[in-house]
PDB file of C-alpha atoms in Angstrom:
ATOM      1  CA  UNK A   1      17.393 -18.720   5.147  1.00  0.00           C
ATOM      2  CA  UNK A   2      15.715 -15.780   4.051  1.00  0.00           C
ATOM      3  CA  UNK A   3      11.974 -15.070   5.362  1.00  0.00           C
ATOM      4  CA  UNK A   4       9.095 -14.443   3.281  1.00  0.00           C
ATOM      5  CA  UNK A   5       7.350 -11.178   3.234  1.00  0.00           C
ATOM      6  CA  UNK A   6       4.165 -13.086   4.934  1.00  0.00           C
ATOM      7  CA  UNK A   7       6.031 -13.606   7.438  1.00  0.00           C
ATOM      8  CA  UNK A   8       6.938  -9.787   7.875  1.00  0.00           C
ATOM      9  CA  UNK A   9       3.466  -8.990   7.299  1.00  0.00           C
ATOM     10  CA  UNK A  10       2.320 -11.145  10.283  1.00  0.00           C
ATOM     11  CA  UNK A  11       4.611  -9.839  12.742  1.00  0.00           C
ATOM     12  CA  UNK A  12       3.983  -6.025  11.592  1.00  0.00           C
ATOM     13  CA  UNK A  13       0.043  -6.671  12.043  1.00  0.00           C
ATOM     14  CA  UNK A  14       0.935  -8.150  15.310  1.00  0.00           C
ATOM     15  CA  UNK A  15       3.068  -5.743  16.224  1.00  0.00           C
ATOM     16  CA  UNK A  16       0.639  -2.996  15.050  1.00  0.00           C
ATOM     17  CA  UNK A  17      -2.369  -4.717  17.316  1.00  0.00           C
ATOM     18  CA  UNK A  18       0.191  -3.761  20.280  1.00  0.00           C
ATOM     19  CA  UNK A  19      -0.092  -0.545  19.130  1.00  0.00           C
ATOM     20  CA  UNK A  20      -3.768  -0.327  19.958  1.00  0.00           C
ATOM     21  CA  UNK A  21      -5.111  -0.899  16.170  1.00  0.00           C
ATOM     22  CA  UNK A  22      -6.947  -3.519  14.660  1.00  0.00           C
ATOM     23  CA  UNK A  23      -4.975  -5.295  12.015  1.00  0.00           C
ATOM     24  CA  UNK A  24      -5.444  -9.035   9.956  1.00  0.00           C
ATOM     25  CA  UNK A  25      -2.734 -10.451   8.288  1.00  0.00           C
ATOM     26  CA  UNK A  26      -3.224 -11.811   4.451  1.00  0.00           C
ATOM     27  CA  UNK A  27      -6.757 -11.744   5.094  1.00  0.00           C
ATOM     28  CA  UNK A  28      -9.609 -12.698   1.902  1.00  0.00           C
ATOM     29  CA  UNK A  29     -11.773 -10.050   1.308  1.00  0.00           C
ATOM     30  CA  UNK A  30     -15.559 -10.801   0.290  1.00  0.00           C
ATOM     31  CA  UNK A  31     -14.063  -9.633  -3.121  1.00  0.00           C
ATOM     32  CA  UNK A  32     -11.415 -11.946  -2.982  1.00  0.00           C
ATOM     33  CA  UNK A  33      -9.094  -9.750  -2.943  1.00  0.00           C
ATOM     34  CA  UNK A  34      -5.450 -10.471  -0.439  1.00  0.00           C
ATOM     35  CA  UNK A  35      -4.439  -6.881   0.845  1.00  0.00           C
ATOM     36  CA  UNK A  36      -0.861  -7.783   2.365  1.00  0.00           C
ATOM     37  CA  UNK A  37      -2.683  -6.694   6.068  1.00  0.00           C
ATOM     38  CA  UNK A  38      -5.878  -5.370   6.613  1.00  0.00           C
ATOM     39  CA  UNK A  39      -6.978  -2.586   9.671  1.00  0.00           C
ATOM     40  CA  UNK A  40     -10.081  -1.226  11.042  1.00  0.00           C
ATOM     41  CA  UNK A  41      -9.463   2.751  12.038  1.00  0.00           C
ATOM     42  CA  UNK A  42     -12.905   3.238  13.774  1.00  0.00           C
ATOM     43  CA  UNK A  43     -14.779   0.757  11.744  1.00  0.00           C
ATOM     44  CA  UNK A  44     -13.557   1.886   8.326  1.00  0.00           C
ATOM     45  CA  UNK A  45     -11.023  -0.549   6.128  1.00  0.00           C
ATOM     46  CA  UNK A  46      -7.634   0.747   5.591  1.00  0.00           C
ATOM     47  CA  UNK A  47      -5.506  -1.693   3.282  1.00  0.00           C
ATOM     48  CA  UNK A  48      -1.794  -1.832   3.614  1.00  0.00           C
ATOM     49  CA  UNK A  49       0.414  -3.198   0.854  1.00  0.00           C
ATOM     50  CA  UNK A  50       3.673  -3.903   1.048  1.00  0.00           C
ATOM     51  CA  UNK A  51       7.498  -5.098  -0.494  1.00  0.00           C
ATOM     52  CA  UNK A  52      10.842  -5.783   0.671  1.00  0.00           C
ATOM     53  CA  UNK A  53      13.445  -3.156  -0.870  1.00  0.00           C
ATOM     54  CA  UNK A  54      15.464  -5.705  -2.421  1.00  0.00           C
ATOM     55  CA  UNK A  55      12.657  -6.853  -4.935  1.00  0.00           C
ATOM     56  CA  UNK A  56      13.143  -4.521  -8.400  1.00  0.00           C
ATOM     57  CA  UNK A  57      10.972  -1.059  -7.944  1.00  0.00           C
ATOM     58  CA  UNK A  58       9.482  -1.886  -4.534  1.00  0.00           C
ATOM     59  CA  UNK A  59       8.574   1.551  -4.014  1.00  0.00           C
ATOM     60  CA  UNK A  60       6.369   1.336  -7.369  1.00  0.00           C
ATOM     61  CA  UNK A  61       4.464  -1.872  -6.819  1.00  0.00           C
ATOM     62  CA  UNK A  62       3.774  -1.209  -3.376  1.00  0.00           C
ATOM     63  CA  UNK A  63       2.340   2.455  -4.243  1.00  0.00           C
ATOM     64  CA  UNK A  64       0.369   0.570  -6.757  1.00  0.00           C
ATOM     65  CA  UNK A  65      -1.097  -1.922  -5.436  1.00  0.00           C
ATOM     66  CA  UNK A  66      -2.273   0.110  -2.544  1.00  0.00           C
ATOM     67  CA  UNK A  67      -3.624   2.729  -5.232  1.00  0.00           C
ATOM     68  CA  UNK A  68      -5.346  -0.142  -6.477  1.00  0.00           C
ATOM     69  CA  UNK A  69      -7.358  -0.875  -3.315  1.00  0.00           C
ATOM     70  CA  UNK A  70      -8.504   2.275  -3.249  1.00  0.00           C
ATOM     71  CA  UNK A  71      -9.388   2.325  -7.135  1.00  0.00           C
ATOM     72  CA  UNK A  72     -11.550  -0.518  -6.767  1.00  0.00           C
ATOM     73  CA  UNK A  73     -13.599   0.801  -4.057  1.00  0.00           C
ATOM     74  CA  UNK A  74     -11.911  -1.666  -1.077  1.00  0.00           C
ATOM     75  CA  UNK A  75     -11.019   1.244   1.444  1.00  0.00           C
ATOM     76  CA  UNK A  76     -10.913   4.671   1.400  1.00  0.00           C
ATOM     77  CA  UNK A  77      -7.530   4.824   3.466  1.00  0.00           C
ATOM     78  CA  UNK A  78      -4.444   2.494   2.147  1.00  0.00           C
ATOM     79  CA  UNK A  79      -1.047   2.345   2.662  1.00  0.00           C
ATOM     80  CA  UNK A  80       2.121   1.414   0.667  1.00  0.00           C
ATOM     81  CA  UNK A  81       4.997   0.092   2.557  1.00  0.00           C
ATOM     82  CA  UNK A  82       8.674  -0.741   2.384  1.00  0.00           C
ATOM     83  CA  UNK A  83      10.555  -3.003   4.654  1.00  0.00           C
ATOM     84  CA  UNK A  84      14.100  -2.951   5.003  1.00  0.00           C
ATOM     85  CA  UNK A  85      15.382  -6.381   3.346  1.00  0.00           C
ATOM     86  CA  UNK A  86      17.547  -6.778   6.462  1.00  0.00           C
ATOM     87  CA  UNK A  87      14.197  -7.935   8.397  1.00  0.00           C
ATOM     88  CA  UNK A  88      14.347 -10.874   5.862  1.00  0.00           C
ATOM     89  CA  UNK A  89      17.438 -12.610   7.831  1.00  0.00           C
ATOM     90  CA  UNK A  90      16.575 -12.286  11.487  1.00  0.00           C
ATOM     91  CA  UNK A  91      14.844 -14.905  13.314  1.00  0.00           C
ATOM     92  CA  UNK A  92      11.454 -14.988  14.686  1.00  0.00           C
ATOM     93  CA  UNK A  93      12.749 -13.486  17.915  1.00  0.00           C
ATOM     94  CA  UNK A  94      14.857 -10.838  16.247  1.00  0.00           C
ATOM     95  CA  UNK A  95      12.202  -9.973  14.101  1.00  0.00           C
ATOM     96  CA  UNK A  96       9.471  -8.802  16.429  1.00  0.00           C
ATOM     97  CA  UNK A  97      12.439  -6.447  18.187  1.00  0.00           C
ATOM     98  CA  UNK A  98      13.954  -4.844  15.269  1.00  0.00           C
ATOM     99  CA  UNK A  99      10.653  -4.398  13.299  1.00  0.00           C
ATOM    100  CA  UNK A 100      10.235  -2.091  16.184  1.00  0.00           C
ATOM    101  CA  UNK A 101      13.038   0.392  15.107  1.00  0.00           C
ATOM    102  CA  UNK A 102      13.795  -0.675  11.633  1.00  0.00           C
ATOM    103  CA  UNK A 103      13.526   2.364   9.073  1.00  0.00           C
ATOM    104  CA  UNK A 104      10.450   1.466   7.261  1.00  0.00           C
ATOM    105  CA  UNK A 105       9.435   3.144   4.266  1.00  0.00           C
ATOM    106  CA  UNK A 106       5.629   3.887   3.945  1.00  0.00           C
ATOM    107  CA  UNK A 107       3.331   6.552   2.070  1.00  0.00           C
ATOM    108  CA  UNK A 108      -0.373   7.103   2.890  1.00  0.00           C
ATOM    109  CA  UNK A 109      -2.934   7.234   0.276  1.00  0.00           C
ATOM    110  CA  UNK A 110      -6.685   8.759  -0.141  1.00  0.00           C
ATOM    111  CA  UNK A 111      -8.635   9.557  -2.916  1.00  0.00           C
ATOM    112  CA  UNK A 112      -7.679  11.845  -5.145  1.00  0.00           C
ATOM    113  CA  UNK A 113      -4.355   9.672  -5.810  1.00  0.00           C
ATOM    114  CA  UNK A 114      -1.478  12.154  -6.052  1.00  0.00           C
ATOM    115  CA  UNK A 115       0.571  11.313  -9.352  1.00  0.00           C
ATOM    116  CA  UNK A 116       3.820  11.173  -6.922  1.00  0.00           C
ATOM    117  CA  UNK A 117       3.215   9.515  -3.656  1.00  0.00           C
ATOM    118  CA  UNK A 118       4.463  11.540  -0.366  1.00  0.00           C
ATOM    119  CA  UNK A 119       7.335   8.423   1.057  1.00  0.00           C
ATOM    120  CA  UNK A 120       7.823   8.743   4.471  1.00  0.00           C
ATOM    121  CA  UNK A 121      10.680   6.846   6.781  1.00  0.00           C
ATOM    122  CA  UNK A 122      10.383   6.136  10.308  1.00  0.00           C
ATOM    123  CA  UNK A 123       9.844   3.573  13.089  1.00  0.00           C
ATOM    124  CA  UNK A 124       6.507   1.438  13.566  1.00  0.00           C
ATOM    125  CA  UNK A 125       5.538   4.077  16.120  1.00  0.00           C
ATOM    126  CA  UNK A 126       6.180   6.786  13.474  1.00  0.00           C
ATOM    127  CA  UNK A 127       3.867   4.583  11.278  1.00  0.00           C
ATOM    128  CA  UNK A 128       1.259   3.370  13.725  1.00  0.00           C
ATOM    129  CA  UNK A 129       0.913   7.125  14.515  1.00  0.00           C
ATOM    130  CA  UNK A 130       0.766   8.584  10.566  1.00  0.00           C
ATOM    131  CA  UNK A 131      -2.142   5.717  10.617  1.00  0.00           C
ATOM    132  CA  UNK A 132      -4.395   7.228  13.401  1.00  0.00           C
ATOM    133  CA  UNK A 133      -3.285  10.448  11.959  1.00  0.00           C
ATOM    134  CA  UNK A 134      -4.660   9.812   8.597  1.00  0.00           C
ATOM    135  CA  UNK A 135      -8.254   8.795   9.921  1.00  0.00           C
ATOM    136  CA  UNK A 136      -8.724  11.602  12.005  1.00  0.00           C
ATOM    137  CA  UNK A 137      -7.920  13.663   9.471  1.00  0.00           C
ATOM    138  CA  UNK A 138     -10.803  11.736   7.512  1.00  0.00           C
ATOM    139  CA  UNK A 139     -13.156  11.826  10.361  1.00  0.00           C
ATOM    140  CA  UNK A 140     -12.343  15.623  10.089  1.00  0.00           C
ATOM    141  CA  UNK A 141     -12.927  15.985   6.593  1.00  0.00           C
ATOM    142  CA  UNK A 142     -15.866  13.851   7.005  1.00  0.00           C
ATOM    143  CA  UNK A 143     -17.355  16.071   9.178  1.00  0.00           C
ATOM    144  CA  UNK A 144     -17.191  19.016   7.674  1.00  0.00           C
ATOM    145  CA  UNK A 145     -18.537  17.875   4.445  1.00  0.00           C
ATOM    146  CA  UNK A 146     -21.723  16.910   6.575  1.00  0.00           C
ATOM    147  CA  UNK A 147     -21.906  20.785   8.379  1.00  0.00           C
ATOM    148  CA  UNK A 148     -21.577  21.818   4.920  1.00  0.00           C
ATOM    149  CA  UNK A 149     -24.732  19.656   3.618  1.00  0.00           C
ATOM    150  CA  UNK A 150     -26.566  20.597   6.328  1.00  0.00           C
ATOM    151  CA  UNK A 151     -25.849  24.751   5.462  1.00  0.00           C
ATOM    152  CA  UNK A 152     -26.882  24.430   2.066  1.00  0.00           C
ATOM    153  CA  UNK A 153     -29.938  22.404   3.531  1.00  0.00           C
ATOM    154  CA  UNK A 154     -30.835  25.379   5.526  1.00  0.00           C
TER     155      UNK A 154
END
């Protein structure tokens, strides 16, 4: 029996809480929108969206739905991932352990939307890390466009 990408979801936001972040599973929006899980980096909503890489162009709809969350003005941060279909088989037990090493597939996105997303592979450390990465670097950015405001202010 083959398990349904919800289910994946679930255990990657769980897992991904044990990382020290704050993630929902196949939460509703106030738009009424489903991102596939939803995070809080430091109070700002990051959207991940993901597939299972033995559904046709995974890559693609992931990248584009996750563009799309950021097109409609959901999050400023989203990501597009892609599990391993292997995860599909395991059990429940064998899930939460080799979600831990499996080669995921993931790119991080941020307005402007390049043309050709930057894929990634790595572990759900590498991945948990590239997240906390990518909001600092928007706290950063952030930042400096206010010190820049307050220059021209005088």
């Amino acid at each position: 029996m083959q398990a349904r990408q919800e289910v994946l979801n679930a255990e990657l936001a769980r897992q991904l809480e044990q990382e020290g972040l704050i993630a929902f599973p196949e939460p509703r929006t106030p738009q009424g929108k489903l991102p596939d899980v939803l995070l809080a980096l430091g109070g700002l909503p990051m959207m991940l969206e993901a597939e299972v890489d033995d559904q046709p162009d995974a890559e693609t709809k992931a990248y584009q739905k996750a563009a799309e969350r950021i097109e409609q003005g959901l999050c400023c941060l989203a990501l597009a991932l892609v599990y391993p279909a292997a995860l599909r088989t395991l059990s429940p037990r064998q899930l939460s352990d080799a979600l831990r090493t499996a080669p995921l597939r993931f790119a991080l996105l941020r307005p402007p939307l390049p043309e050709t997303p930057a894929w990634r592979t790595g572990n759900l450390q590498a991945l948990a890390d590239a997240l906390r990465h990518a909001y600092e670097l928007l706290v950063a950015e952030d930042e400096v466009q206010r010190a820049v405001e307050q220059l021209k202010q005088g």
